[in-house]
Amino acid sequence: MKDLPEGMYAELESALGEDNVSRHPAVLDGYAWQPIFSLTSQKWIPRPAAVALPRTTEDVQAIIKLCNRYQVKFKAHSTGWAAWGGPSREGEIQIDLRRMNRIIELDPKNKFAVVEPYVSCGQLQAEAMKHGLTCHIIGAGPNTSPLASTTSGWGYGGTGLSTGFGGKNPLGVEWVLPDGEVLKLGSPGSGDYWFSGDGPGPSLRAVMRGFSGLQGSLGVFTKCAIKLYPYYGPREPKIEGVLLDVRTEVPETEKMFWIIAPSYKKFADLSYEIGNAEIAYWWCRSPLGAGVDLFMPRAGDRIFESRQLKAVFDAFQHLGVALLSSESKREIEYQEKVLRKITLDHDCILLDLSKAPGYGFWWWTMGVRSILTALTFRAGGDFLTSYGSPVEYDNAVRQAEVATKCKQKYIDRGTFKEDNGDIGWGGIYEGTANWGHCEMAAMFDRRDGRGDERVEYLEESAETTVENTLGVGLSNLPPGAWKIYGPQVYNYHLWQARIKKALDPGRVGDEEWYVPPIDEIEKEEKSG
Amino acid sequence: MSDLAALKNDMEGCSRCSLCKWIPQAQIKSWRFAKGCPSVERYSFHAFSGGGKLIASNSLLEGRCGLDETLMEIIYKCQLCGACQVSCQAYRDDIDLADVLLALRSRCVSEGCVPEEHIFVFDSMKKEDNTLGMLKADRGKWADGMALPDINTQKVEVLFHAGCRYSYDDDLQDTVRGWAGLFSDAGVDIGIAGREESCCGGRVFEMGYQAEMTNFAEDMISRVKASGARTLVTACSDCYYTFKYLYPRSGHELGVEILHATEFADSLIRKKDIAPRREVPMKVTYHDPCHLGRRGEIYKSGWTGDNKLLRPVRFKQMGNMGVFDPPRDVIRAVPGVELVEMERIREYSWCCGAGGGVLEAYPEFASWTAAERIEEAESTGAEAIVTACPWCERVFRDEVEESGKEMKILDVIDLLSMSLGGE
């Protein structure tokens, strides 16, 4: 176990208080266990040398300045779910932001909230609902940090059609740079209110997060103003149950449908039409095979062994979930008419979920709070995603096609749980923009000792992404992915490497999930 | 249950999603009351959460850390309230978080690494058959003057078990006298063991002294058998959990119907054997005791496989089959009482702070946890927290007294007594 340089721990204690720093092995191991997206066959990720719990922006600055003085790398996380939030080498400082947990402000009139890192999507949505508003919740679920997905992650959720995705939602941002200085982006940067991310004041959204976020590799985001969106359901919904037993009444201004398309192409075309018609609150591809493993995990293997039942699931493979939501019943009736016409025009089947028993379950758990993703753990205890480039939506749907073929080989080998191959999940962002993403989930039991095979799959998925010109895969970015993807996309990594050098002169930000400074890349290139 | 190594697969199943830190996501209604785990809320480091303890257990098994004072505090600064298990098992079929927490404590006991205050409790159990360091001879004094049948000398239909806290805590004896008197007045053939009653053993089991519970369970079984009772009623939620879950889990069967006093009262009200009549104009909220609610769920025996991924859902301890509605039904049966709910209720209730040996070893943490709950109760506009457990009532009363808050702390029986004309 690599320790901190002499004197640094005492200074951390002095800055934060003894109770807010630890180097006890049992405490540190709480930060060395990050199975999700830990793209190696190792059980543990590197253990940090210490963990620090800041309460304020000044605390974060103090930690980072100490890191610069002692030349110790740091990595911060908010809710801390996934390997990219942990250290990539022993001897680093893990900054756990869970004490920075306040909603600083919720401005219903201007539809945004200013949050600290450890506010969860569930908390923010619950508070926003009281004002007839909601926030974007990424697919991982409401236990994640909206600040993290907005400033630092790629972040897509099923409501992308109406609430955008992570990168679209930041307004003013407070950012502690890797040298310890505070930079305020957007309107707060000119001493103004939090209402804008693009000025008056510096607009550095591209540097801050770019397309897919830097996974906390370039400093710490301590406050972020996040856009909120209209929510038309009840402001204090009465929900019974905790997950699979959830029951509730659905207001008549909300209506949910399953739509089944006959092919990948028809599904993409249908999606474009929905976007162009500017209807629907949620539109997301959710293949039926995934549902088996989420809701009947022990039945999956047997069901898919049956050729006849498999054929049925294949017929319903291209399933999408649509939620219509509006202020008025008449508007919902209009949207439903449009949806029905689009469905017919594209030879699709439309199922009205409001006629189904337990309809409230689907509305609340999927359409509003987005809490079903973690059910993927039921099948094997773990899952990963792959592919998932945000691109024109027909290309996104094509990813599901390519990914299914790639994944099926590994299902046949037993690397992944049988799920009928296609769990290409994702929808369109922002209505008429007509772009979106489709990521391929795979379920497995990481205790089976076959981690190397899964790494092999991820490598193959990256290769097929390049071969099929599917864009830059988001959710399969292993450390060093820039080496594969950079040359494909205008050598973007060289720009990032220059930014890294400029903003992190002491090179203390853990860069494993980002890029090294430009001089190192140039040195590598020169040495061949 | 005591073999930590046997649970390694559960530990390694943790995805570190941290759902264990929150109440179930479907039920989050506000920023303020979204959290579910007192331990990690108070001490912040991930190791204090349910998932964090899975990881710490695995680290311990793999020799990455040792069992020392710091790890012991992580393990024991936890009420074993079970909130983490509810939020985890909603998603996970293959992790029995609560079992790991119990096994960790057993490991602590076997290595002699336990809080000193728990040793006092353990010694008291051995010497005086109670957890409070009181004299065995004084155990039955709570019933002095009540003329309740003594099961040591006569057979009864219903055995009433008072439990340690009610037997010895002067402030709370009205509660247990109230329950026993209510049932007796309703014509129930109810008896007590008086001086011969002893601890159920549940509290020391939770502290990690698992083997010790066997003696108390066997003692209890023989006493129940001798009493001729067909039903065992207790007003103590800790005892209820022990009889309903821990005993069968450890292979001990009492062989009688086990009811909490609120369940029994609810059935008597339905049969009109008890008829609350007087108006009690009071706005109250009900606090679900962990040991009566989510942890009071009957032990679901019968599954014996190795791979929990294949375990049918009906064998999971989800916590949703505890006792939630009977106490509420009894409260609603009292005319004039308005019952308002807190945000965190039923199987996702916030703990009172007293459980798992925390009240004994870390009273400041117990008070902090209770204060959180009292604040939540205040947010409903209720003038009283009603509960059904002596440990909850004790820690709430102490916190109210310490903080000078106005909140009244009542047991369900207090409302019934007011309505029936009692004190």
Tab-separated table of N, CA and C in Angstrom, chain A residues 345-440:
chain	number	residue	atom	x	y	z
A	345	ASP	N	-48.160	4.033	-40.432
A	345	ASP	CA	-47.383	4.353	-41.635
A	345	ASP	C	-46.100	3.533	-41.739
A	346	HIS	N	-45.594	3.089	-40.597
A	346	HIS	CA	-44.322	2.351	-40.608
A	346	HIS	C	-44.509	0.874	-40.289
A	347	ASP	N	-45.707	0.381	-40.478
A	347	ASP	CA	-46.000	-1.053	-40.304
A	347	ASP	C	-45.660	-1.559	-38.911
A	348	CYS	N	-45.882	-0.698	-37.932
A	348	CYS	CA	-45.565	-1.079	-36.548
A	348	CYS	C	-46.844	-1.447	-35.789
A	349	ILE	N	-46.613	-2.068	-34.635
A	349	ILE	CA	-47.740	-2.424	-33.754
A	349	ILE	C	-47.700	-1.488	-32.554
A	350	LEU	N	-48.854	-0.982	-32.173
A	350	LEU	CA	-48.915	-0.096	-31.009
A	350	LEU	C	-49.763	-0.731	-29.914
A	351	LEU	N	-49.182	-0.835	-28.723
A	351	LEU	CA	-49.923	-1.376	-27.583
A	351	LEU	C	-50.159	-0.253	-26.584
A	352	ASP	N	-51.402	-0.063	-26.228
A	352	ASP	CA	-51.763	0.992	-25.281
A	352	ASP	C	-51.581	0.445	-23.861
A	353	LEU	N	-50.517	0.860	-23.206
A	353	LEU	CA	-50.224	0.315	-21.871
A	353	LEU	C	-51.244	0.732	-20.834
A	354	SER	N	-51.948	1.819	-21.096
A	354	SER	CA	-52.909	2.297	-20.094
A	354	SER	C	-54.041	1.304	-19.899
A	355	LYS	N	-54.174	0.378	-20.836
A	355	LYS	CA	-55.208	-0.651	-20.698
A	355	LYS	C	-54.702	-1.853	-19.891
A	356	ALA	N	-53.411	-1.857	-19.603
A	356	ALA	CA	-52.832	-3.029	-18.939
A	356	ALA	C	-52.910	-2.907	-17.423
A	357	PRO	N	-53.077	-4.054	-16.732
A	357	PRO	CA	-53.044	-4.001	-15.272
A	357	PRO	C	-51.654	-3.545	-14.812
A	358	GLY	N	-51.609	-2.856	-13.708
A	358	GLY	CA	-50.307	-2.424	-13.202
A	358	GLY	C	-49.674	-1.333	-14.025
A	359	TYR	N	-50.493	-0.630	-14.764
A	359	TYR	CA	-49.973	0.418	-15.646
A	359	TYR	C	-49.157	1.457	-14.877
A	360	GLY	N	-49.614	1.785	-13.656
A	360	GLY	CA	-48.928	2.789	-12.842
A	360	GLY	C	-47.469	2.431	-12.603
A	361	PHE	N	-47.182	1.137	-12.513
A	361	PHE	CA	-45.800	0.689	-12.317
A	361	PHE	C	-44.906	1.209	-13.439
A	362	TRP	N	-45.351	0.996	-14.684
A	362	TRP	CA	-44.526	1.396	-15.825
A	362	TRP	C	-44.368	2.907	-15.882
A	363	TRP	N	-45.468	3.592	-15.619
A	363	TRP	CA	-45.423	5.045	-15.710
A	363	TRP	C	-44.419	5.631	-14.714
A	364	TRP	N	-44.517	5.182	-13.462
A	364	TRP	CA	-43.686	5.788	-12.429
A	364	TRP	C	-42.237	5.293	-12.472
A	365	THR	N	-42.082	3.955	-12.540
A	365	THR	CA	-40.720	3.409	-12.416
A	365	THR	C	-39.887	3.644	-13.672
A	366	MET	N	-40.522	3.658	-14.831
A	366	MET	CA	-39.772	3.870	-16.062
A	366	MET	C	-39.939	5.305	-16.563
A	367	GLY	N	-41.170	5.707	-16.784
A	367	GLY	CA	-41.408	6.980	-17.449
A	367	GLY	C	-41.036	8.199	-16.648
A	368	VAL	N	-41.161	8.112	-15.335
A	368	VAL	CA	-40.893	9.310	-14.532
A	368	VAL	C	-39.576	9.191	-13.767
A	369	ARG	N	-39.472	8.193	-12.921
A	369	ARG	CA	-38.295	8.169	-12.046
A	369	ARG	C	-37.134	7.366	-12.593
A	370	SER	N	-37.384	6.568	-13.594
A	370	SER	CA	-36.286	5.867	-14.280
A	370	SER	C	-35.479	4.974	-13.336
A	371	ILE	N	-36.148	4.029	-12.712
A	371	ILE	CA	-35.450	3.236	-11.689
A	371	ILE	C	-35.241	1.777	-12.074
A	372	LEU	N	-35.488	1.428	-13.332
A	372	LEU	CA	-35.460	-0.002	-13.663
A	372	LEU	C	-34.086	-0.540	-14.070
A	373	THR	N	-33.173	0.333	-14.455
A	373	THR	CA	-31.903	-0.146	-15.020
A	373	THR	C	-31.173	-1.122	-14.100
A	374	ALA	N	-31.140	-0.790	-12.818
A	374	ALA	CA	-30.358	-1.639	-11.905
A	374	ALA	C	-30.948	-3.041	-11.759
A	375	LEU	N	-32.129	-3.267	-12.319
A	375	LEU	CA	-32.663	-4.638	-12.326
A	375	LEU	C	-31.793	-5.561	-13.172
A	376	THR	N	-30.958	-4.986	-14.014
A	376	THR	CA	-30.046	-5.826	-14.807
A	376	THR	C	-29.132	-6.651	-13.907
A	377	PHE	N	-28.993	-6.227	-12.662
A	377	PHE	CA	-28.162	-7.004	-11.735
A	377	PHE	C	-28.803	-8.336	-11.367
A	378	ARG	N	-30.103	-8.452	-11.593
A	378	ARG	CA	-30.777	-9.672	-11.150
A	378	ARG	C	-30.293	-10.905	-11.916
A	379	ALA	N	-29.965	-10.693	-13.182
A	379	ALA	CA	-29.630	-11.853	-14.002
A	379	ALA	C	-28.298	-12.485	-13.595
A	380	GLY	N	-27.281	-11.658	-13.402
A	380	GLY	CA	-25.980	-12.232	-13.113
A	380	GLY	C	-25.229	-11.500	-12.022
A	381	GLY	N	-25.749	-10.381	-11.614
A	381	GLY	CA	-25.068	-9.616	-10.576
A	381	GLY	C	-24.286	-8.444	-11.136
A	382	ASP	N	-24.096	-8.405	-12.452
A	382	ASP	CA	-23.314	-7.300	-13.020
A	382	ASP	C	-23.723	-7.095	-14.476
A	383	PHE	N	-23.390	-5.942	-15.000
A	383	PHE	CA	-23.620	-5.710	-16.422
A	383	PHE	C	-22.621	-4.677	-16.930
A	384	LEU	N	-22.460	-4.649	-18.232
A	384	LEU	CA	-21.654	-3.593	-18.851
A	384	LEU	C	-22.426	-3.077	-20.053
A	385	THR	N	-21.999	-1.932	-20.534
A	385	THR	CA	-22.557	-1.438	-21.786
A	385	THR	C	-21.430	-1.201	-22.772
A	386	SER	N	-21.777	-1.165	-24.030
A	386	SER	CA	-20.776	-0.998	-25.078
A	386	SER	C	-21.427	-0.263	-26.249
A	387	TYR	N	-20.596	0.063	-27.250
A	387	TYR	CA	-21.064	0.882	-28.380
A	387	TYR	C	-21.640	2.187	-27.813
A	388	GLY	N	-22.778	2.641	-28.350
A	388	GLY	CA	-23.436	3.798	-27.745
A	388	GLY	C	-22.930	5.153	-28.192
A	389	SER	N	-22.434	5.283	-29.430
A	389	SER	CA	-22.036	6.613	-29.891
A	389	SER	C	-23.263	7.485	-30.095
A	390	PRO	N	-23.214	8.738	-29.695
A	390	PRO	CA	-24.311	9.627	-30.031
A	390	PRO	C	-24.136	10.104	-31.476
A	391	VAL	N	-25.013	9.675	-32.329
A	391	VAL	CA	-24.897	9.948	-33.775
A	391	VAL	C	-26.297	10.136	-34.359
A	392	GLU	N	-26.392	10.269	-35.686
A	392	GLU	CA	-27.709	10.271	-36.316
A	392	GLU	C	-28.401	8.975	-35.888
A	393	TYR	N	-29.700	9.053	-35.642
A	393	TYR	CA	-30.313	7.925	-34.941
A	393	TYR	C	-30.329	6.628	-35.759
A	394	ASP	N	-30.384	6.733	-37.106
A	394	ASP	CA	-30.361	5.464	-37.850
A	394	ASP	C	-29.008	4.772	-37.703
A	395	ASN	N	-27.976	5.585	-37.557
A	395	ASN	CA	-26.656	4.992	-37.322
A	395	ASN	C	-26.575	4.408	-35.911
A	396	ALA	N	-27.259	5.075	-34.981
A	396	ALA	CA	-27.289	4.551	-33.602
A	396	ALA	C	-27.981	3.192	-33.568
A	397	VAL	N	-29.094	3.095	-34.289
A	397	VAL	CA	-29.814	1.818	-34.317
A	397	VAL	C	-28.970	0.752	-35.016
A	398	ARG	N	-28.200	1.178	-36.011
A	398	ARG	CA	-27.306	0.226	-36.697
A	398	ARG	C	-26.275	-0.346	-35.712
A	399	GLN	N	-25.921	0.467	-34.715
A	399	GLN	CA	-24.984	-0.041	-33.699
A	399	GLN	C	-25.558	-1.266	-32.998
A	400	ALA	N	-26.860	-1.217	-32.734
A	400	ALA	CA	-27.486	-2.363	-32.064
A	400	ALA	C	-27.350	-3.610	-32.925
A	401	GLU	N	-27.469	-3.423	-34.238
A	401	GLU	CA	-27.380	-4.554	-35.163
A	401	GLU	C	-25.968	-5.142	-35.156
A	402	VAL	N	-24.992	-4.260	-35.259
A	402	VAL	CA	-23.595	-4.718	-35.261
A	402	VAL	C	-23.249	-5.341	-33.901
A	403	ALA	N	-23.690	-4.648	-32.858
A	403	ALA	CA	-23.348	-5.103	-31.505
A	403	ALA	C	-23.971	-6.465	-31.192
A	404	THR	N	-25.169	-6.695	-31.691
A	404	THR	CA	-25.840	-7.969	-31.407
A	404	THR	C	-25.022	-9.129	-31.960
A	405	LYS	N	-24.530	-8.945	-33.194
A	405	LYS	CA	-23.712	-10.017	-33.802
A	405	LYS	C	-22.438	-10.235	-32.991
A	406	CYS	N	-21.816	-9.129	-32.614
A	406	CYS	CA	-20.560	-9.222	-31.865
A	406	CYS	C	-20.804	-9.902	-30.509
A	407	LYS	N	-21.861	-9.494	-29.849
A	407	LYS	CA	-22.124	-10.008	-28.498
A	407	LYS	C	-22.555	-11.466	-28.499
A	408	GLN	N	-23.292	-11.859	-29.567
A	408	GLN	CA	-23.838	-13.213	-29.585
A	408	GLN	C	-22.746	-14.276	-29.450
A	409	LYS	N	-21.586	-13.998	-30.047
A	409	LYS	CA	-20.479	-14.964	-29.948
A	409	LYS	C	-20.103	-15.193	-28.480
A	410	TYR	N	-20.126	-14.120	-27.739
A	410	TYR	CA	-19.728	-14.209	-26.338
A	410	TYR	C	-20.837	-14.824	-25.477
A	411	ILE	N	-22.076	-14.611	-25.901
A	411	ILE	CA	-23.180	-15.293	-25.205
A	411	ILE	C	-23.034	-16.797	-25.430
A	412	ASP	N	-22.732	-17.170	-26.672
A	412	ASP	CA	-22.582	-18.598	-26.993
A	412	ASP	C	-21.461	-19.239	-26.186
A	413	ARG	N	-20.427	-18.434	-25.910
A	413	ARG	CA	-19.295	-18.943	-25.135
A	413	ARG	C	-19.573	-19.006	-23.634
A	414	GLY	N	-20.630	-18.330	-23.240
A	414	GLY	CA	-20.946	-18.293	-21.806
A	414	GLY	C	-20.357	-17.088	-21.091
A	415	THR	N	-19.764	-16.173	-21.848
A	415	THR	CA	-19.194	-14.978	-21.244
A	415	THR	C	-20.301	-14.085	-20.688
A	416	PHE	N	-21.391	-14.015	-21.437
A	416	PHE	CA	-22.543	-13.213	-21.021
A	416	PHE	C	-23.775	-14.095	-20.867
A	417	LYS	N	-24.702	-13.585	-20.080
A	417	LYS	CA	-25.975	-14.274	-19.887
A	417	LYS	C	-26.784	-14.208	-21.180
A	418	GLU	N	-27.515	-15.282	-21.451
A	418	GLU	CA	-28.402	-15.296	-22.614
A	418	GLU	C	-29.486	-14.237	-22.456
A	419	ASP	N	-29.608	-13.357	-23.435
A	419	ASP	CA	-30.615	-12.298	-23.366
A	419	ASP	C	-31.249	-12.060	-24.732
A	420	ASN	N	-31.102	-13.043	-25.592
A	420	ASN	CA	-31.577	-12.962	-26.972
A	420	ASN	C	-30.734	-11.997	-27.813
A	421	GLY	N	-29.597	-11.625	-27.295
A	421	GLY	CA	-28.616	-10.878	-28.093
A	421	GLY	C	-28.771	-9.383	-28.100
A	422	ASP	N	-29.938	-8.913	-28.408
A	422	ASP	CA	-30.106	-7.476	-28.637
A	422	ASP	C	-30.691	-6.783	-27.405
A	423	ILE	N	-29.828	-6.045	-26.700
A	423	ILE	CA	-30.348	-5.128	-25.678
A	423	ILE	C	-29.869	-3.732	-26.054
A	424	GLY	N	-30.055	-3.391	-27.296
A	424	GLY	CA	-29.646	-2.059	-27.756
A	424	GLY	C	-30.624	-1.026	-27.222
A	425	TRP	N	-30.191	-0.309	-26.200
A	425	TRP	CA	-31.078	0.602	-25.456
A	425	TRP	C	-30.693	2.052	-25.735
A	426	GLY	N	-31.661	2.864	-26.029
A	426	GLY	CA	-31.400	4.300	-26.184
A	426	GLY	C	-32.390	4.920	-27.140
A	427	GLY	N	-32.514	6.204	-27.080
A	427	GLY	CA	-33.498	6.893	-27.911
A	427	GLY	C	-32.930	8.127	-28.561
A	428	ILE	N	-33.835	8.997	-28.995
A	428	ILE	CA	-33.382	10.217	-29.675
A	428	ILE	C	-33.312	11.360	-28.672
A	429	TYR	N	-32.348	12.235	-28.934
A	429	TYR	CA	-32.204	13.419	-28.099
A	429	TYR	C	-32.958	14.575	-28.744
A	430	GLU	N	-33.656	15.298	-27.953
A	430	GLU	CA	-34.119	16.626	-28.328
A	430	GLU	C	-34.907	16.703	-29.627
A	431	GLY	N	-35.948	15.951	-29.715
A	431	GLY	CA	-36.925	16.086	-30.785
A	431	GLY	C	-36.345	16.119	-32.172
A	432	THR	N	-36.497	17.238	-32.842
A	432	THR	CA	-36.164	17.297	-34.256
A	432	THR	C	-34.676	17.229	-34.548
A	433	ALA	N	-33.843	17.240	-33.518
A	433	ALA	CA	-32.398	17.133	-33.769
A	433	ALA	C	-32.080	15.793	-34.437
A	434	ASN	N	-32.902	14.786	-34.153
A	434	ASN	CA	-32.776	13.504	-34.845
A	434	ASN	C	-31.459	12.779	-34.632
A	435	TRP	N	-30.842	13.066	-33.576
A	435	TRP	CA	-29.693	12.238	-33.233
A	435	TRP	C	-29.934	11.609	-31.871
A	436	GLY	N	-29.199	10.566	-31.614
A	436	GLY	CA	-29.435	9.842	-30.373
A	436	GLY	C	-28.350	8.805	-30.167
A	437	HIS	N	-28.626	7.864	-29.341
A	437	HIS	CA	-27.629	6.817	-29.141
A	437	HIS	C	-28.317	5.501	-28.837
A	438	CYS	N	-27.553	4.434	-28.936
A	438	CYS	CA	-28.074	3.111	-28.668
A	438	CYS	C	-26.918	2.295	-28.092
A	439	GLU	N	-26.978	2.021	-26.822
A	439	GLU	CA	-25.876	1.281	-26.202
A	439	GLU	C	-26.285	-0.168	-25.993
A	440	MET	N	-25.280	-1.026	-26.045
A	440	MET	CA	-25.557	-2.459	-25.948
A	440	MET	C	-25.178	-2.967	-24.559
